[in-house]
Coordinates of N, CA, C and O in Angstrom, one line a residue:
M1 N 78.6 73.5 105.7 CA 79.1 74.6 105.0 C 78.8 74.1 103.4 O 79.8 73.3 103.2
T2 N 78.6 75.2 102.4 CA 78.6 74.4 101.1 C 79.6 75.4 101.0 O 79.4 76.7 101.1
T3 N 80.9 74.5 99.9 CA 82.0 75.9 99.3 C 81.2 75.6 97.8 O 81.4 74.5 97.5
M4 N 81.9 76.5 97.7 CA 81.8 76.5 95.7 C 83.1 76.0 95.1 O 84.3 76.8 95.5
T5 N 83.1 75.3 94.7 CA 84.3 74.5 93.8 C 84.9 75.1 92.3 O 86.1 75.1 92.1
Q6 N 84.3 75.7 91.9 CA 84.4 76.3 90.4 C 84.5 77.9 90.5 O 83.7 78.4 91.2
T7 N 85.5 78.2 90.3 CA 85.7 79.9 90.1 C 85.2 80.3 88.6 O 84.6 79.7 88.0
T8 N 85.0 81.7 88.7 CA 84.1 82.3 87.9 C 85.1 83.4 87.5 O 86.1 84.1 88.4
K9 N 85.5 83.4 86.4 CA 86.6 84.6 85.5 C 86.1 86.0 86.0 O 84.6 86.3 85.9
M10 N 86.5 87.1 86.2 CA 86.2 88.4 86.2 C 87.3 89.3 85.4 O 88.7 88.8 85.6
K11 N 87.1 90.5 85.5 CA 87.9 91.1 84.9 C 88.6 92.5 85.6 O 87.6 92.9 86.5
F12 N 89.4 92.6 85.8 CA 90.1 93.6 87.3 C 90.7 94.4 86.1 O 91.4 94.2 85.0
K13 N 90.1 96.0 86.6 CA 90.9 96.8 85.6 C 91.2 97.9 86.8 O 90.6 98.5 87.7
G14 N 92.5 98.5 86.5 CA 93.4 99.2 87.7 C 94.9 99.8 87.5 O 95.5 98.8 86.3
T15 N 95.0 100.0 88.4 CA 96.6 100.5 88.4 C 97.5 99.2 88.3 O 96.9 98.0 89.4
K16 N 98.7 98.7 88.2 CA 99.5 97.7 88.8 C 99.9 97.9 90.5 O 100.0 97.1 90.9
Q17 N 99.6 98.9 90.6 CA 100.0 99.3 92.6 C 98.8 98.7 92.8 O 98.8 98.1 94.0
E18 N 97.4 98.5 92.1 CA 96.5 98.1 93.0 C 96.6 96.6 92.8 O 96.2 96.0 94.0
L19 N 97.0 96.2 91.6 CA 97.9 94.7 91.1 C 98.7 94.4 92.6 O 98.6 92.9 93.4
V20 N 99.5 94.8 93.0 CA 100.3 94.7 94.3 C 99.2 94.3 95.2 O 100.1 93.7 96.1
E21 N 98.4 95.6 95.8 CA 98.2 95.0 96.7 C 97.1 94.1 97.1 O 97.0 93.1 98.1
V22 N 96.6 93.5 95.5 CA 95.8 92.5 96.1 C 96.3 91.3 96.1 O 96.6 90.1 96.7
L23 N 98.3 91.1 95.7 CA 99.0 90.2 95.7 C 99.4 90.2 97.1 O 99.5 89.1 97.6
N24 N 99.5 91.5 97.7 CA 99.8 91.1 99.2 C 98.6 90.7 100.2 O 99.0 89.9 100.9
G25 N 97.6 90.9 99.6 CA 96.4 90.5 100.1 C 96.4 88.6 100.1 O 95.8 88.2 101.0
L26 N 96.2 88.7 98.9 CA 96.6 86.9 98.7 C 97.5 86.1 99.2 O 97.6 85.4 100.1
Y27 N 98.8 87.2 99.5 CA 100.0 86.5 100.5 C 99.8 86.4 101.9 O 99.9 85.5 102.6
S28 N 99.1 87.3 102.3 CA 98.4 87.5 103.5 C 97.6 86.5 104.1 O 97.6 85.9 105.5
T29 N 97.2 85.3 103.1 CA 96.1 84.2 103.4 C 96.7 83.2 103.1 O 96.0 82.2 103.2
G30 N 98.1 82.8 103.2 CA 98.2 81.9 102.5 C 98.5 80.8 103.6 O 98.7 79.8 103.0
E31 N 98.6 80.9 104.7 CA 98.3 79.9 105.8 C 96.9 79.3 106.1 O 96.4 78.4 106.6
L32 N 95.6 80.1 105.3 CA 94.5 79.6 105.7 C 94.2 78.5 104.7 O 94.6 78.2 103.8
S33 N 93.2 77.8 105.7 CA 92.6 76.8 104.6 C 91.4 76.8 103.8 O 90.6 77.7 103.9
G34 N 91.3 75.7 102.7 CA 90.1 76.2 101.8 C 90.6 75.3 100.3 O 90.9 76.6 99.9
K35 N 90.3 74.6 99.7 CA 90.6 74.1 98.5 C 90.1 74.9 97.4 O 91.2 75.5 96.7
A36 N 88.8 75.5 97.7 CA 88.7 76.1 96.3 C 89.1 77.8 96.4 O 89.5 78.3 95.5
F37 N 88.9 78.5 97.4 CA 89.8 79.0 98.0 C 91.2 79.7 97.6 O 92.2 80.3 96.7
A38 N 92.1 78.6 97.9 CA 93.6 78.4 97.7 C 94.1 78.0 96.1 O 94.9 78.6 95.7
V39 N 93.0 77.5 95.5 CA 93.1 77.2 94.2 C 93.0 78.5 93.5 O 93.8 79.2 92.6
A40 N 91.8 79.7 93.6 CA 91.6 80.9 93.1 C 93.1 81.5 93.4 O 93.5 82.6 92.6
A41 N 93.3 81.7 94.5 CA 94.3 82.3 95.2 C 95.6 82.2 94.5 O 96.4 83.0 93.9
S42 N 95.9 80.7 94.4 CA 97.3 80.4 93.4 C 97.3 81.0 92.1 O 97.9 81.5 91.4
K43 N 96.0 80.6 91.1 CA 96.2 81.0 90.1 C 96.1 82.7 90.3 O 96.7 82.8 89.1
N44 N 95.8 83.5 90.9 CA 95.8 84.9 90.7 C 97.4 85.4 91.2 O 97.6 86.3 90.4
I45 N 97.8 84.6 92.1 CA 98.8 84.9 92.5 C 100.3 84.8 91.3 O 101.0 85.7 90.6
Y46 N 99.9 83.5 90.5 CA 100.3 83.2 89.3 C 100.4 84.6 88.2 O 101.7 84.7 87.5
T47 N 99.5 85.0 88.0 CA 98.7 85.4 87.0 C 99.2 87.0 87.3 O 99.9 88.3 86.2
I48 N 99.1 87.6 88.6 CA 99.3 89.1 88.7 C 101.0 89.0 88.6 O 101.7 90.1 88.1
K49 N 101.7 87.7 89.4 CA 103.2 87.5 89.3 C 103.8 87.9 87.6 O 105.1 88.8 87.9
T50 N 103.4 87.0 86.9 CA 103.9 87.7 85.6 C 103.2 88.7 84.9 O 104.5 89.5 84.6
I51 N 102.4 89.3 85.7 CA 102.3 91.1 85.0 C 102.8 91.8 85.5 O 103.8 92.6 85.2
L52 N 103.7 91.9 86.7 CA 104.2 92.4 87.4 C 106.1 92.1 87.2 O 106.5 92.7 87.8
D53 N 106.2 91.0 86.5 CA 107.7 90.9 86.6 C 108.6 91.9 86.1 O 109.4 92.3 86.7
D54 N 108.5 92.7 85.0 CA 108.8 93.8 84.7 C 109.2 94.8 85.4 O 110.6 95.2 86.0
I55 N 108.5 94.9 86.6 CA 108.7 95.9 88.0 C 109.7 95.6 88.5 O 110.6 96.4 89.1
E56 N 109.5 94.1 89.0 CA 110.3 93.3 89.9 C 111.7 93.8 89.7 O 112.8 93.7 89.8
E57 N 111.9 93.4 87.8 CA 113.3 93.3 87.1 C 113.8 94.4 87.5 O 114.7 94.6 87.5
I58 N 113.2 95.8 87.4 CA 113.6 97.0 87.2 C 113.7 97.4 88.4 O 114.9 98.3 88.6
A59 N 112.9 97.2 89.2 CA 113.4 97.7 90.8 C 114.8 96.9 91.8 O 115.0 97.6 92.5
K60 N 115.0 95.7 90.7 CA 116.3 95.5 91.7 C 117.5 96.5 91.8 O 117.6 97.1 90.6
P61 N 117.9 96.4 93.1 CA 119.1 97.6 92.9 C 120.5 97.0 92.5 O 120.7 95.7 92.8
S62 N 121.0 98.1 92.1 CA 122.2 97.8 91.7 C 123.3 97.0 93.2 O 122.8 97.7 94.0
E63 N 124.3 96.6 92.2 CA 125.2 96.0 93.3 C 126.2 97.1 94.1 O 126.4 97.4 94.9
D64 N 126.2 98.3 93.3 CA 127.2 99.3 94.1 C 125.9 99.9 95.3 O 126.0 100.2 96.3
F65 N 124.3 99.8 94.7 CA 124.1 100.4 95.9 C 124.0 99.8 96.7 O 123.7 99.9 98.2
M66 N 123.5 98.3 96.7 CA 123.5 97.5 97.8 C 125.0 97.4 99.0 O 124.5 97.3 100.1
K67 N 125.7 97.7 98.0 CA 127.1 97.9 98.9 C 126.7 98.9 99.8 O 127.4 99.2 101.0
L68 N 125.9 100.6 99.5 CA 126.1 101.5 99.9 C 124.9 101.6 101.3 O 125.4 101.6 102.5
S69 N 124.0 100.2 100.6 CA 123.3 100.3 101.6 C 123.4 99.3 102.9 O 123.2 99.6 104.2
E70 N 124.5 98.4 102.7 CA 125.3 97.8 103.9 C 125.9 98.9 104.8 O 126.1 98.5 105.9
K71 N 126.7 99.2 104.2 CA 127.4 100.5 104.9 C 126.4 101.5 105.9 O 126.8 102.0 106.8
V72 N 125.0 102.2 105.3 CA 124.1 102.5 105.9 C 123.4 101.6 107.2 O 123.1 102.4 108.1
Q73 N 123.5 100.7 106.4 CA 122.5 99.6 107.8 C 123.7 99.6 108.8 O 123.3 99.3 110.2
A74 N 125.0 99.6 108.9 CA 126.4 99.5 109.9 C 125.9 100.2 110.8 O 126.7 100.3 111.8
V75 N 126.0 102.0 110.6 CA 126.1 102.9 111.1 C 124.2 103.7 111.7 O 124.6 104.3 112.3
Q76 N 123.3 102.9 111.0 CA 122.2 103.1 111.1 C 121.9 103.8 112.9 O 120.8 104.3 113.0
N77 N 122.0 102.3 113.7 CA 121.6 102.4 114.9 C 122.5 103.5 115.8 O 122.6 103.1 117.2
Q78 N 123.3 103.9 115.7 CA 124.5 104.7 116.1 C 123.8 106.2 116.2 O 123.4 106.6 115.9
Q79 N 124.9 107.0 117.3 CA 124.0 107.9 118.0 C 124.1 109.3 116.7 O 123.3 109.8 116.5
D80 N 125.1 109.2 116.1 CA 125.3 110.5 115.0 C 124.5 109.4 113.5 O 125.2 110.2 112.4
S81 N 124.0 108.8 113.5 CA 124.1 108.2 112.2 C 123.2 108.7 110.9 O 124.0 108.9 110.2
K82 N 122.5 109.8 111.0 CA 122.1 110.5 110.3 C 123.1 111.3 109.5 O 123.3 111.4 108.5
I83 N 124.2 112.2 110.2 CA 125.0 112.6 109.8 C 126.5 111.8 109.0 O 126.6 111.7 107.5
Q84 N 126.2 110.2 109.4 CA 127.4 109.6 108.6 C 126.7 109.2 107.8 O 127.3 108.6 106.5
I85 N 125.0 108.8 107.6 CA 124.2 108.4 106.3 C 124.7 109.4 105.3 O 124.7 109.0 104.1
E86 N 124.5 110.6 105.3 CA 124.8 111.7 104.9 C 126.3 111.8 104.2 O 126.4 111.9 103.0
A87 N 126.9 111.8 105.1 CA 128.6 111.5 104.7 C 128.5 110.3 103.7 O 129.1 110.6 102.5
L88 N 128.3 109.2 103.8 CA 128.1 108.1 102.9 C 127.5 108.4 101.4 O 127.9 108.0 100.8
E89 N 126.4 108.8 101.5 CA 125.5 109.3 100.7 C 126.4 110.0 99.7 O 126.6 110.1 98.4
A90 N 127.0 111.3 100.2 CA 127.9 112.2 99.6 C 129.3 111.8 98.9 O 129.4 112.0 97.6
K91 N 129.5 110.6 99.3 CA 130.4 109.3 99.0 C 130.4 109.4 97.4 O 131.2 108.8 96.7
E92 N 129.2 109.2 97.1 CA 128.7 107.9 95.8 C 127.3 108.5 95.6 O 126.1 107.8 95.6
P93 N 127.2 110.0 95.1 CA 126.1 110.6 94.6 C 125.3 110.0 93.1 O 123.9 110.1 93.2
E94 N 126.4 109.6 92.5 CA 125.9 109.2 91.2 C 124.9 107.7 91.8 O 124.0 107.5 91.1
V95 N 125.5 106.9 92.6 CA 124.9 105.8 93.2 C 123.6 105.9 93.6 O 122.7 105.3 93.5
V96 N 123.6 107.1 94.7 CA 122.1 107.6 95.4 C 121.0 108.3 94.3 O 120.1 107.3 93.8
A97 N 122.0 109.0 93.4 CA 120.9 109.1 91.9 C 120.4 108.4 91.1 O 119.0 108.2 90.7
A98 N 121.3 107.4 90.8 CA 120.8 106.2 89.9 C 119.6 105.4 90.5 O 118.6 105.1 89.9
R99 N 119.4 105.4 92.0 CA 118.4 104.8 92.7 C 117.3 105.4 92.5 O 116.7 104.9 92.7
K100 N 117.5 106.7 92.9 CA 116.5 107.5 92.8 C 115.4 107.7 91.4 O 114.8 107.6 91.3
T101 N 116.6 107.6 90.2 CA 115.8 107.5 88.9 C 115.2 106.1 88.7 O 114.3 105.9 88.1
Q102 N 115.8 104.9 89.2 CA 114.9 103.6 89.0 C 113.9 104.1 89.9 O 113.0 103.2 89.3
L103 N 113.7 104.0 91.1 CA 112.9 104.1 91.6 C 111.4 104.7 91.2 O 110.5 104.7 91.5
E104 N 111.7 105.8 90.4 CA 111.0 107.0 89.5 C 110.6 106.3 88.6 O 109.4 106.1 88.6
A105 N 111.3 105.4 88.1 CA 110.6 104.1 87.1 C 109.4 103.4 87.8 O 108.9 103.4 86.8
V106 N 110.1 102.7 88.6 CA 108.9 101.8 89.1 C 107.7 102.6 89.7 O 106.7 102.0 88.8
N107 N 108.0 103.6 90.0 CA 106.6 104.4 90.6 C 105.5 104.6 89.5 O 104.7 104.3 89.5
E108 N 106.5 104.9 88.2 CA 105.5 105.5 87.1 C 104.8 103.9 86.6 O 103.9 103.8 86.2
M109 N 105.8 103.2 86.8 CA 105.4 102.0 85.9 C 104.0 100.9 86.6 O 103.4 100.6 86.6
L110 N 104.7 101.7 88.4 CA 103.2 101.2 88.9 C 101.6 101.8 88.8 O 100.7 101.6 89.3
S111 N 101.8 103.0 88.2 CA 100.8 103.9 88.6 C 100.0 103.1 86.5 O 98.7 103.9 86.1
E112 N 100.6 102.7 86.0 CA 99.9 102.0 84.6 C 99.0 101.3 84.7 O 98.8 100.6 85.5
E113 N 97.8 101.7 83.9 CA 96.4 101.0 84.4 C 97.0 99.7 83.2 O 97.4 99.8 82.4
V114 N 96.0 98.6 83.8 CA 96.2 97.6 83.1 C 94.7 96.8 83.3 O 93.6 96.8 83.9
E115 N 94.4 95.9 82.7 CA 93.3 95.0 82.2 C 93.7 93.7 82.1 O 93.9 93.2 81.6
V116 N 93.0 92.6 83.3 CA 93.4 91.3 83.0 C 92.3 90.3 84.0 O 91.3 91.0 84.4
E117 N 92.3 89.2 83.3 CA 91.1 88.0 83.8 C 92.0 87.7 85.0 O 93.1 86.9 84.7
L118 N 91.0 87.9 86.0 CA 91.1 87.0 86.9 C 90.5 85.7 87.9 O 89.6 86.0 86.9
E119 N 90.7 85.3 88.6 CA 89.6 84.5 89.2 C 89.0 84.7 90.2 O 89.8 85.4 91.4
G120 N 87.7 85.0 90.3 CA 86.7 85.6 91.4 C 86.6 85.3 92.3 O 86.8 83.6 91.9
I121 N 87.0 85.6 93.3 CA 86.8 84.5 94.5 C 85.2 85.3 95.2 O 84.9 86.6 95.6
T122 N 84.4 84.1 95.8 CA 83.4 84.5 96.7 C 83.1 84.6 97.4 O 84.4 84.0 98.7
T123 N 82.2 85.0 98.2 CA 82.3 85.3 99.6 C 82.1 83.5 100.4 O 82.7 83.4 101.2
A124 N 81.4 82.8 99.7 CA 81.5 81.4 100.1 C 82.8 80.5 99.8 O 82.9 79.5 101.1
M125 N 83.9 80.8 99.4 CA 85.1 80.5 99.3 C 85.8 80.8 100.4 O 87.3 80.2 100.7
L126 N 85.5 81.8 100.7 CA 86.3 82.5 102.0 C 86.5 81.5 103.1 O 85.6 81.3 103.4
P127 N 88.2 81.3 103.5 CA 88.2 80.7 104.8 C 87.4 81.0 106.2 O 87.4 82.7 106.2
E128 N 86.9 80.5 106.9 CA 86.2 80.9 108.2 C 87.1 81.7 108.9 O 86.7 82.4 109.9
E129 N 88.4 81.5 109.0 CA 89.2 82.0 110.1 C 89.9 83.3 109.3 O 90.6 83.9 109.5
I130 N 89.2 83.9 108.2 CA 90.0 85.2 107.2 C 89.7 86.4 108.3 O 88.9 86.2 108.9
K131 N 90.6 87.1 108.6 CA 90.4 88.7 108.9 C 89.7 89.9 107.9 O 90.2 90.0 107.2
S132 N 89.3 90.3 109.0 CA 88.8 91.6 108.0 C 89.8 92.5 107.6 O 89.7 92.6 106.5
H133 N 91.1 92.6 108.3 CA 92.1 93.0 107.1 C 92.3 92.4 105.9 O 93.1 92.8 104.7
Q134 N 92.0 91.1 106.1 CA 93.0 90.4 104.8 C 91.6 90.2 103.9 O 91.8 90.7 102.4
V135 N 90.6 90.8 104.0 CA 89.2 90.8 103.5 C 89.3 92.3 102.3 O 89.2 92.2 101.4
S136 N 90.0 93.1 103.1 CA 89.7 94.4 102.8 C 90.9 94.1 101.4 O 90.7 95.1 100.4
L137 N 92.2 93.7 101.6 CA 92.9 93.5 100.7 C 92.5 93.0 99.6 O 93.0 93.2 98.5
L138 N 91.5 92.0 99.6 CA 90.7 91.2 98.5 C 89.9 91.6 97.7 O 89.4 91.4 97.0
T139 N 89.6 92.8 98.6 CA 88.0 93.5 97.8 C 88.0 93.8 96.1 O 87.0 93.0 96.0
K140 N 88.9 93.8 95.5 CA 89.0 94.0 94.3 C 88.8 92.7 93.6 O 88.6 92.3 92.5
V141 N 89.1 91.6 94.2 CA 88.7 90.0 93.4 C 87.5 89.5 94.2 O 87.0 88.2 94.0
I142 N 86.6 90.0 95.1 CA 85.8 89.4 95.5 C 84.3 89.4 95.0 O 84.3 90.9 94.5
I143 N 83.9 88.8 94.5 CA 82.7 89.2 93.3 C 81.0 89.0 93.8 O 80.5 89.0 93.0
D144 N 81.1 88.8 94.8 CA 79.5 89.1 95.3 C 79.5 89.8 97.0 O 80.6 90.4 97.0

């Protein structure tokens, strides 16, 4: 089998959410073999992560929310967990509201359109052991 060793640049135009999906697809192939594919995937991961850094920073939960989350997790599997969780959230409405506002901002950022140059991946570069669901996550960077 002949594999292509040189990559071809391609323009990706879409939302940041679509970039997240491509990134997840690239991560899902992390254990697969193939030098040309691995090089292109690694370059794309770096490029995409750089573009998504602002979202990752804004999405970080506050310390107060993390503490509340730990309390929620502690009661989650109990019989009356829904009532207990509502009571915990009612004690700290500012924390819950701040997190909701934070997540709304993240969702807004994910809907932003971006245009970026990525490494195109040809079908010849794809490892033999790749699964169809992995390919479907990468379709936006497959160039043939």
